[in-house]
CSV table of C-alpha atoms and ligand atoms in Angstrom, one decimal:
chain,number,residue,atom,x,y,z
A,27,UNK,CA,112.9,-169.7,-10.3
A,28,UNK,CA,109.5,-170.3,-8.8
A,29,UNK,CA,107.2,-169.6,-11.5
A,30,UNK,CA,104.6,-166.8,-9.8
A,31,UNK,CA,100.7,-167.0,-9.1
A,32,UNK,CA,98.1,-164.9,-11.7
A,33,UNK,CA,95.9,-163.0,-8.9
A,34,UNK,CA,92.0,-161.8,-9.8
A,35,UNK,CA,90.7,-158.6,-8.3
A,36,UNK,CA,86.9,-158.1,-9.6
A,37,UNK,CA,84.4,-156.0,-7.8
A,38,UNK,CA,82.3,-153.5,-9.2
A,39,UNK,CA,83.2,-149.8,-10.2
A,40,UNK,CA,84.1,-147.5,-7.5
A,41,UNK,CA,84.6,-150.4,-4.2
A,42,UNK,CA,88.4,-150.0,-4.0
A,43,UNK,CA,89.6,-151.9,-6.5
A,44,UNK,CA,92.2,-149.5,-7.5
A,45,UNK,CA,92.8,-148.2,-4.0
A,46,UNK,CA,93.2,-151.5,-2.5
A,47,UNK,CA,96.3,-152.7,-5.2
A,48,UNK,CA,98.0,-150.1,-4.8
A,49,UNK,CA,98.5,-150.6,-1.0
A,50,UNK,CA,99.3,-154.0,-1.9
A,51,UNK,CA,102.0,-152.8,-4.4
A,52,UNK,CA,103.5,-150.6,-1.4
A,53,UNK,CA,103.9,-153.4,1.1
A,54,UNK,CA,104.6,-156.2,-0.7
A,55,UNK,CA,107.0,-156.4,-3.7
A,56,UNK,CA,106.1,-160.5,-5.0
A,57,UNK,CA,103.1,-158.5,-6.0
A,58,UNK,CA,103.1,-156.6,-9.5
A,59,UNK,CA,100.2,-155.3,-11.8
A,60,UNK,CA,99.1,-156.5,-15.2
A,61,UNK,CA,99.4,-153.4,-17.7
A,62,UNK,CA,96.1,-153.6,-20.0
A,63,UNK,CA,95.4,-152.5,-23.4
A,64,UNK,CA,92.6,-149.6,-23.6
A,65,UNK,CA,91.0,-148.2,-26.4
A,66,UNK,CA,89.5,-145.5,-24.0
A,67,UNK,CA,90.8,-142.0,-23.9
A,68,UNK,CA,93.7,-141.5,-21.3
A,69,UNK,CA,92.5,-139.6,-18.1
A,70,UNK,CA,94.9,-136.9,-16.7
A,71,UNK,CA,97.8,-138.5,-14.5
A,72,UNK,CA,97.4,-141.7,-16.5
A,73,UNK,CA,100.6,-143.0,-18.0
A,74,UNK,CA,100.9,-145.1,-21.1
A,75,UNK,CA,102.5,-148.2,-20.3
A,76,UNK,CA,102.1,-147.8,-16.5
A,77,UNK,CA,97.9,-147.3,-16.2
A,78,UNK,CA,97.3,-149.1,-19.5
A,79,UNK,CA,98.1,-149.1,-23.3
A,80,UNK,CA,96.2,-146.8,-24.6
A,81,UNK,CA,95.5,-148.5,-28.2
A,82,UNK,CA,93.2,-147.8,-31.5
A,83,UNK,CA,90.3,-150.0,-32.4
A,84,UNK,CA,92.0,-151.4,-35.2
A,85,UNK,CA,95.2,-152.1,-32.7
A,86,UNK,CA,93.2,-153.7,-30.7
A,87,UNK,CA,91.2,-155.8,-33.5
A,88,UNK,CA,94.4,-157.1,-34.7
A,89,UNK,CA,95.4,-158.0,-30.9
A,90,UNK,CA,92.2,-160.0,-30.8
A,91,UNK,CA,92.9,-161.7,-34.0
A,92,UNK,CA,96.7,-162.7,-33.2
A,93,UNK,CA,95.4,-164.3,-29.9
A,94,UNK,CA,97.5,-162.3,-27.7
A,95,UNK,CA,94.4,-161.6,-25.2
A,96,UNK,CA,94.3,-163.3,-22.0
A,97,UNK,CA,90.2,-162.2,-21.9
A,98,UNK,CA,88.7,-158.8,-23.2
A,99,UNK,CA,85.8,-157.2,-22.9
A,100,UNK,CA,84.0,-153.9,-23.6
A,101,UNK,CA,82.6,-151.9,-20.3
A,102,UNK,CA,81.2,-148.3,-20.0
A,103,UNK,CA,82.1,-147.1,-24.2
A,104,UNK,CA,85.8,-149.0,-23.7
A,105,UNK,CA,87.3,-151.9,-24.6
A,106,UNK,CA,90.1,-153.4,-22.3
A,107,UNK,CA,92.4,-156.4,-22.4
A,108,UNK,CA,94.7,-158.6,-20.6
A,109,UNK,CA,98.0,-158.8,-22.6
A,110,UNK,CA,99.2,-162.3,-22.2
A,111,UNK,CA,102.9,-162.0,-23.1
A,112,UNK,CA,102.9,-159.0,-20.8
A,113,UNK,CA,101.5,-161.6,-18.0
A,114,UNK,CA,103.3,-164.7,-18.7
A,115,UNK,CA,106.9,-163.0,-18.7
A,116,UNK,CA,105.9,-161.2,-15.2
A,117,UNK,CA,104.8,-164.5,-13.7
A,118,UNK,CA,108.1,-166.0,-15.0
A,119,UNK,CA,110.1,-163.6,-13.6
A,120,UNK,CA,108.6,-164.8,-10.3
A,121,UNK,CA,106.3,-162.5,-10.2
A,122,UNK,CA,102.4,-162.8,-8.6
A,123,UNK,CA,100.5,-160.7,-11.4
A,124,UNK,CA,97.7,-158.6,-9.8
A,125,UNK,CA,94.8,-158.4,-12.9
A,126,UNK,CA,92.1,-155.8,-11.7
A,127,UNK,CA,89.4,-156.4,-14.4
A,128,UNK,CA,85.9,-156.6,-14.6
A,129,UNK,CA,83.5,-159.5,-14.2
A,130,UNK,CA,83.3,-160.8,-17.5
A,131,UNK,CA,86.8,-160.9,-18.2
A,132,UNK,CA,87.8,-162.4,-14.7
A,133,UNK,CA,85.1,-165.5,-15.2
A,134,UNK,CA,87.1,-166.0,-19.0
A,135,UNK,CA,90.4,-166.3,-16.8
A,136,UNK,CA,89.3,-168.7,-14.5
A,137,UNK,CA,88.1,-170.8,-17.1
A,138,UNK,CA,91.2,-170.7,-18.7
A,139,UNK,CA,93.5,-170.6,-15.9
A,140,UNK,CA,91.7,-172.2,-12.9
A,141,UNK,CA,94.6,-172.2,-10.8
A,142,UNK,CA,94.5,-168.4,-10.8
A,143,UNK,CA,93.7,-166.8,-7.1
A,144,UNK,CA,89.8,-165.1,-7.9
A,145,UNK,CA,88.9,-162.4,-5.2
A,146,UNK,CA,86.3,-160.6,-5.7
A,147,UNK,CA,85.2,-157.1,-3.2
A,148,UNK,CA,82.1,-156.5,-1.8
A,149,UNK,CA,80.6,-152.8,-0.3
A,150,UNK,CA,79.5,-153.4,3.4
A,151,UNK,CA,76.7,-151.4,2.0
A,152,UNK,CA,75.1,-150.1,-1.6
A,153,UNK,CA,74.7,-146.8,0.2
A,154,UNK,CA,78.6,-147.1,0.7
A,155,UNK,CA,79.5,-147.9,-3.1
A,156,UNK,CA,77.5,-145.2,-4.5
A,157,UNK,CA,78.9,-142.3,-2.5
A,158,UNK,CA,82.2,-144.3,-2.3
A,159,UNK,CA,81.6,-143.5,-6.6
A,160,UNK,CA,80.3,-140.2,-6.5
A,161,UNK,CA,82.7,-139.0,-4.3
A,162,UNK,CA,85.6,-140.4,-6.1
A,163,UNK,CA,84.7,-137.5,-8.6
A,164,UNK,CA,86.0,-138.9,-11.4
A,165,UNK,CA,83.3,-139.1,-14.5
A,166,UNK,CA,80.8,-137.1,-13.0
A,167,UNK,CA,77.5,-137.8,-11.5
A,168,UNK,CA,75.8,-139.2,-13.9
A,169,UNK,CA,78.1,-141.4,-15.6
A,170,UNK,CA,78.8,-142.5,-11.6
A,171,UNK,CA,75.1,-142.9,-10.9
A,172,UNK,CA,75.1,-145.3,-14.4
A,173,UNK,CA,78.4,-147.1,-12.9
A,174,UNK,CA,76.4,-147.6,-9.5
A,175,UNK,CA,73.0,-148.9,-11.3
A,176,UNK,CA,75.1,-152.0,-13.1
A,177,UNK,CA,76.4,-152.5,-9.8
A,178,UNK,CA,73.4,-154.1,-8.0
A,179,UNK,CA,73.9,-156.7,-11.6
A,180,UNK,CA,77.1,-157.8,-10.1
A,181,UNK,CA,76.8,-158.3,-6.7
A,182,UNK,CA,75.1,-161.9,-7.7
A,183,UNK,CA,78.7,-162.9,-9.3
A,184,UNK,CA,80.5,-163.1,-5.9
A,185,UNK,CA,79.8,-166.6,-5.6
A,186,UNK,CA,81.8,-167.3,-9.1
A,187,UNK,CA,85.1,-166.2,-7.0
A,188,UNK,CA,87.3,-168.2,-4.8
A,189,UNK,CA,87.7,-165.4,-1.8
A,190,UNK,CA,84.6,-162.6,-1.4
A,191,UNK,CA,86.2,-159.6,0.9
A,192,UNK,CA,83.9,-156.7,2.1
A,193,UNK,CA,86.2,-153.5,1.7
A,194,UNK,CA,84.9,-151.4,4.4
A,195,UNK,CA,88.3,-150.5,6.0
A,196,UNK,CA,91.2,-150.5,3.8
A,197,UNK,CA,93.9,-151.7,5.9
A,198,UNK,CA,91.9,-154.6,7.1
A,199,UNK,CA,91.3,-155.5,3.1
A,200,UNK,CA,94.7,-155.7,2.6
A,201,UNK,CA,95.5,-158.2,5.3
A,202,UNK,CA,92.6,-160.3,4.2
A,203,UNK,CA,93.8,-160.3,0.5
A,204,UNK,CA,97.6,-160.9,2.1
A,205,UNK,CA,95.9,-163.9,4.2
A,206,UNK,CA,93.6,-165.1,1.3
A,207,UNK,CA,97.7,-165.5,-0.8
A,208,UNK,CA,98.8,-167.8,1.7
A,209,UNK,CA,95.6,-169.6,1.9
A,210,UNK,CA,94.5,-168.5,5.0
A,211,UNK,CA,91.4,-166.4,5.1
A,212,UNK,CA,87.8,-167.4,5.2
A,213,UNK,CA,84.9,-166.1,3.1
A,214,UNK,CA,82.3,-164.6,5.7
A,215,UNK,CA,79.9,-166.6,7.3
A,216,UNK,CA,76.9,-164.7,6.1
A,217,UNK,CA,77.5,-164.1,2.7
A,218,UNK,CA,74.4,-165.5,1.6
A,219,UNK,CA,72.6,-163.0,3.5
A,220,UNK,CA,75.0,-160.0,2.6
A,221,UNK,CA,74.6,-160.8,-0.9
A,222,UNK,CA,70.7,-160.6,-0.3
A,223,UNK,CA,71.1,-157.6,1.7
A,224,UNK,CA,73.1,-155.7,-0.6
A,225,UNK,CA,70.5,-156.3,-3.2
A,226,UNK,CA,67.4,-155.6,-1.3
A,227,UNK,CA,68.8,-152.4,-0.6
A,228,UNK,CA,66.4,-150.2,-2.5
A,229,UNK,CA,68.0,-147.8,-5.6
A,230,UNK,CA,69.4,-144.6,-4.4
B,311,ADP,P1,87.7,-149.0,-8.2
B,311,ADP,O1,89.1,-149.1,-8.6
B,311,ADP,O2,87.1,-150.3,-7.7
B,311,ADP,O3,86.8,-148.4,-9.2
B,311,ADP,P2,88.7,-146.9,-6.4
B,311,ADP,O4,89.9,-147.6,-5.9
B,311,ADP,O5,88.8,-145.8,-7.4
B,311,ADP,O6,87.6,-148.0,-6.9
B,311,ADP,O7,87.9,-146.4,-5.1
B,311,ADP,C1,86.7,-145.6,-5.2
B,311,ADP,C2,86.7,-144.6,-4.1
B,311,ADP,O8,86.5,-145.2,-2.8
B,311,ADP,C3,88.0,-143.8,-4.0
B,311,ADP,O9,87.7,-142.4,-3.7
B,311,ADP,C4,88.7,-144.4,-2.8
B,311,ADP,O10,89.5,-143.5,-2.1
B,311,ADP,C5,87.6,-144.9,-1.9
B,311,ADP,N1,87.9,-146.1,-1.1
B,311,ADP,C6,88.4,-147.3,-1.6
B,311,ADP,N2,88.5,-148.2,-0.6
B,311,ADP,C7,88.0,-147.6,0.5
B,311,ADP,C8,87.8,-148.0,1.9
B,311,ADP,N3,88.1,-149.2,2.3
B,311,ADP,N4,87.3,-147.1,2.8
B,311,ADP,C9,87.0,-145.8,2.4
B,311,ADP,N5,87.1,-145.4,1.1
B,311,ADP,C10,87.6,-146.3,0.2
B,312,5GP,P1,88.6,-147.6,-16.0
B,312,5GP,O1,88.2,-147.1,-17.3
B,312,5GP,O2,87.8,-147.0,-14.8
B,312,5GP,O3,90.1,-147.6,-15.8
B,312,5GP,O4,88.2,-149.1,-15.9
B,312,5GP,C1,86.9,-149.6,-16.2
B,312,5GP,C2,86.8,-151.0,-15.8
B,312,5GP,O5,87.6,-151.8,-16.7
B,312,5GP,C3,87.2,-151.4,-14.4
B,312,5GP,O6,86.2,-152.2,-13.8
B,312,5GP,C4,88.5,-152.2,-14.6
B,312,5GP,O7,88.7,-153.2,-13.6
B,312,5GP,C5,88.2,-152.9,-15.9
B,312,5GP,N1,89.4,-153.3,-16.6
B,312,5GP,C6,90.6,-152.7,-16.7
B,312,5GP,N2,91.5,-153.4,-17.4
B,312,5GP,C7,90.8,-154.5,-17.8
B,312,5GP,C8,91.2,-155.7,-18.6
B,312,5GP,O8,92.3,-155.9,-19.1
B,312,5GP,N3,90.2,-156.6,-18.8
B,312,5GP,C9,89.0,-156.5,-18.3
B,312,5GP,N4,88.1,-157.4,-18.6
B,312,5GP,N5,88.6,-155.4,-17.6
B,312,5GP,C10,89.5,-154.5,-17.3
């Protein structure tokens, strides 16, 4: 069997992320998720062992110190990491693993595994992220408003990833990530200038 691809979905909070992989999931079965391990507090609807494993600080200290992180790293009062059994025995099982993780941990997996498929998404505007975030309704608007501030920090980090996508209509992202699998999509033309854009856009 055909040993499958490790996939890299960064962006920052509240552009899709989520939304996005689980269209993906719907229309095409090669695709499967990574299952991290949390130390955060499960939300209601999460499921342990389906949204993440939801493990103790100490759980997660010995996790660190047996190795058996692909990359971790601590965002917004959590701490969150890439299993790597959980990955590799997906991936041999054919599978292309989906990891929808944050910045820091996606540059640690492309060090270690540059042959892994980096896409990172982009907000056709900031105005667009921070009511995509606040509307979203999950933490509240002030714990959105901090997610949204650490945002204009990441927009820079784009250029680390292989394929940069602006998720303004959903069903087009998906076909861009499907095209960006089989190697054909191109970044956009202007993304030096969107980048700039995007961060020019004064604070809201
Ligand atoms: P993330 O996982 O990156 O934090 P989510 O998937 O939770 O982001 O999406 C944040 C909000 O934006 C959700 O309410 C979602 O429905 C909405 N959203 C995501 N992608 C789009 C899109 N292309 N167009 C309009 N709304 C979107
Ligand atoms: P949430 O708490 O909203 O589920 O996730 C917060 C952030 O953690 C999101 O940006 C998400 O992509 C990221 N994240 C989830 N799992 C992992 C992981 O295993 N590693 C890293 N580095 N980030 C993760």
């Amino acid at each position: 069997m055909t040993k499958g691809r490790l996939i890299i979905i960064s962006g920052p909070s509240g552009i899709g992320k989520g939304t996005v992989c689980k269209e993906l999931f719907k229309q095409d079965d090669s695709l499967v998720p990574s299952v991290s391990w949390t130390t955060r507090e499960k939300r209601k609807g999460e499921e342990e062992g389906v949204t993440y494993f939801y493990r103790t600080d100490e759980e997660f200290d010995r996790m660190i110190e047996s190795g058996g992180f692909l990359e971790y790293a601590g965002i917004y009062g959590g701490r969150y990491g890439t299993p790597r059994d959980y990955v590799e025995k997906r991936m041999a099982e054919g599978k292309n693993v989906i990891l929808e993780i944050e910045t820091k941990g996606a540059m640690a997996v492309m060090e270690k595994a540059p042959e892994a498929v980096s896409i990172y998404l982009l907000p056709p505007t900031m105005r667009v992220l921070r009511d995509r975030l606040v509307g979203r309704g999950r933490e509240g608007y002030e714990k959105a408003m901090e997610r949204f501030r650490c945002a204009y920090g990441e927009i820079d980090l784009a250029r680390a990833y292989r394929y940069v996508i602006v998720n303004e209509d959903l069903h087009d992202t998906v076909q861009k990530i499907e095209d960006a699998l089989r190697g054909a999509y191109r970044n956009p033309e202007d993304l030096e200038d969107r980048i700039r854009i995007l961060k020019e856009e004064t604070e809201l």
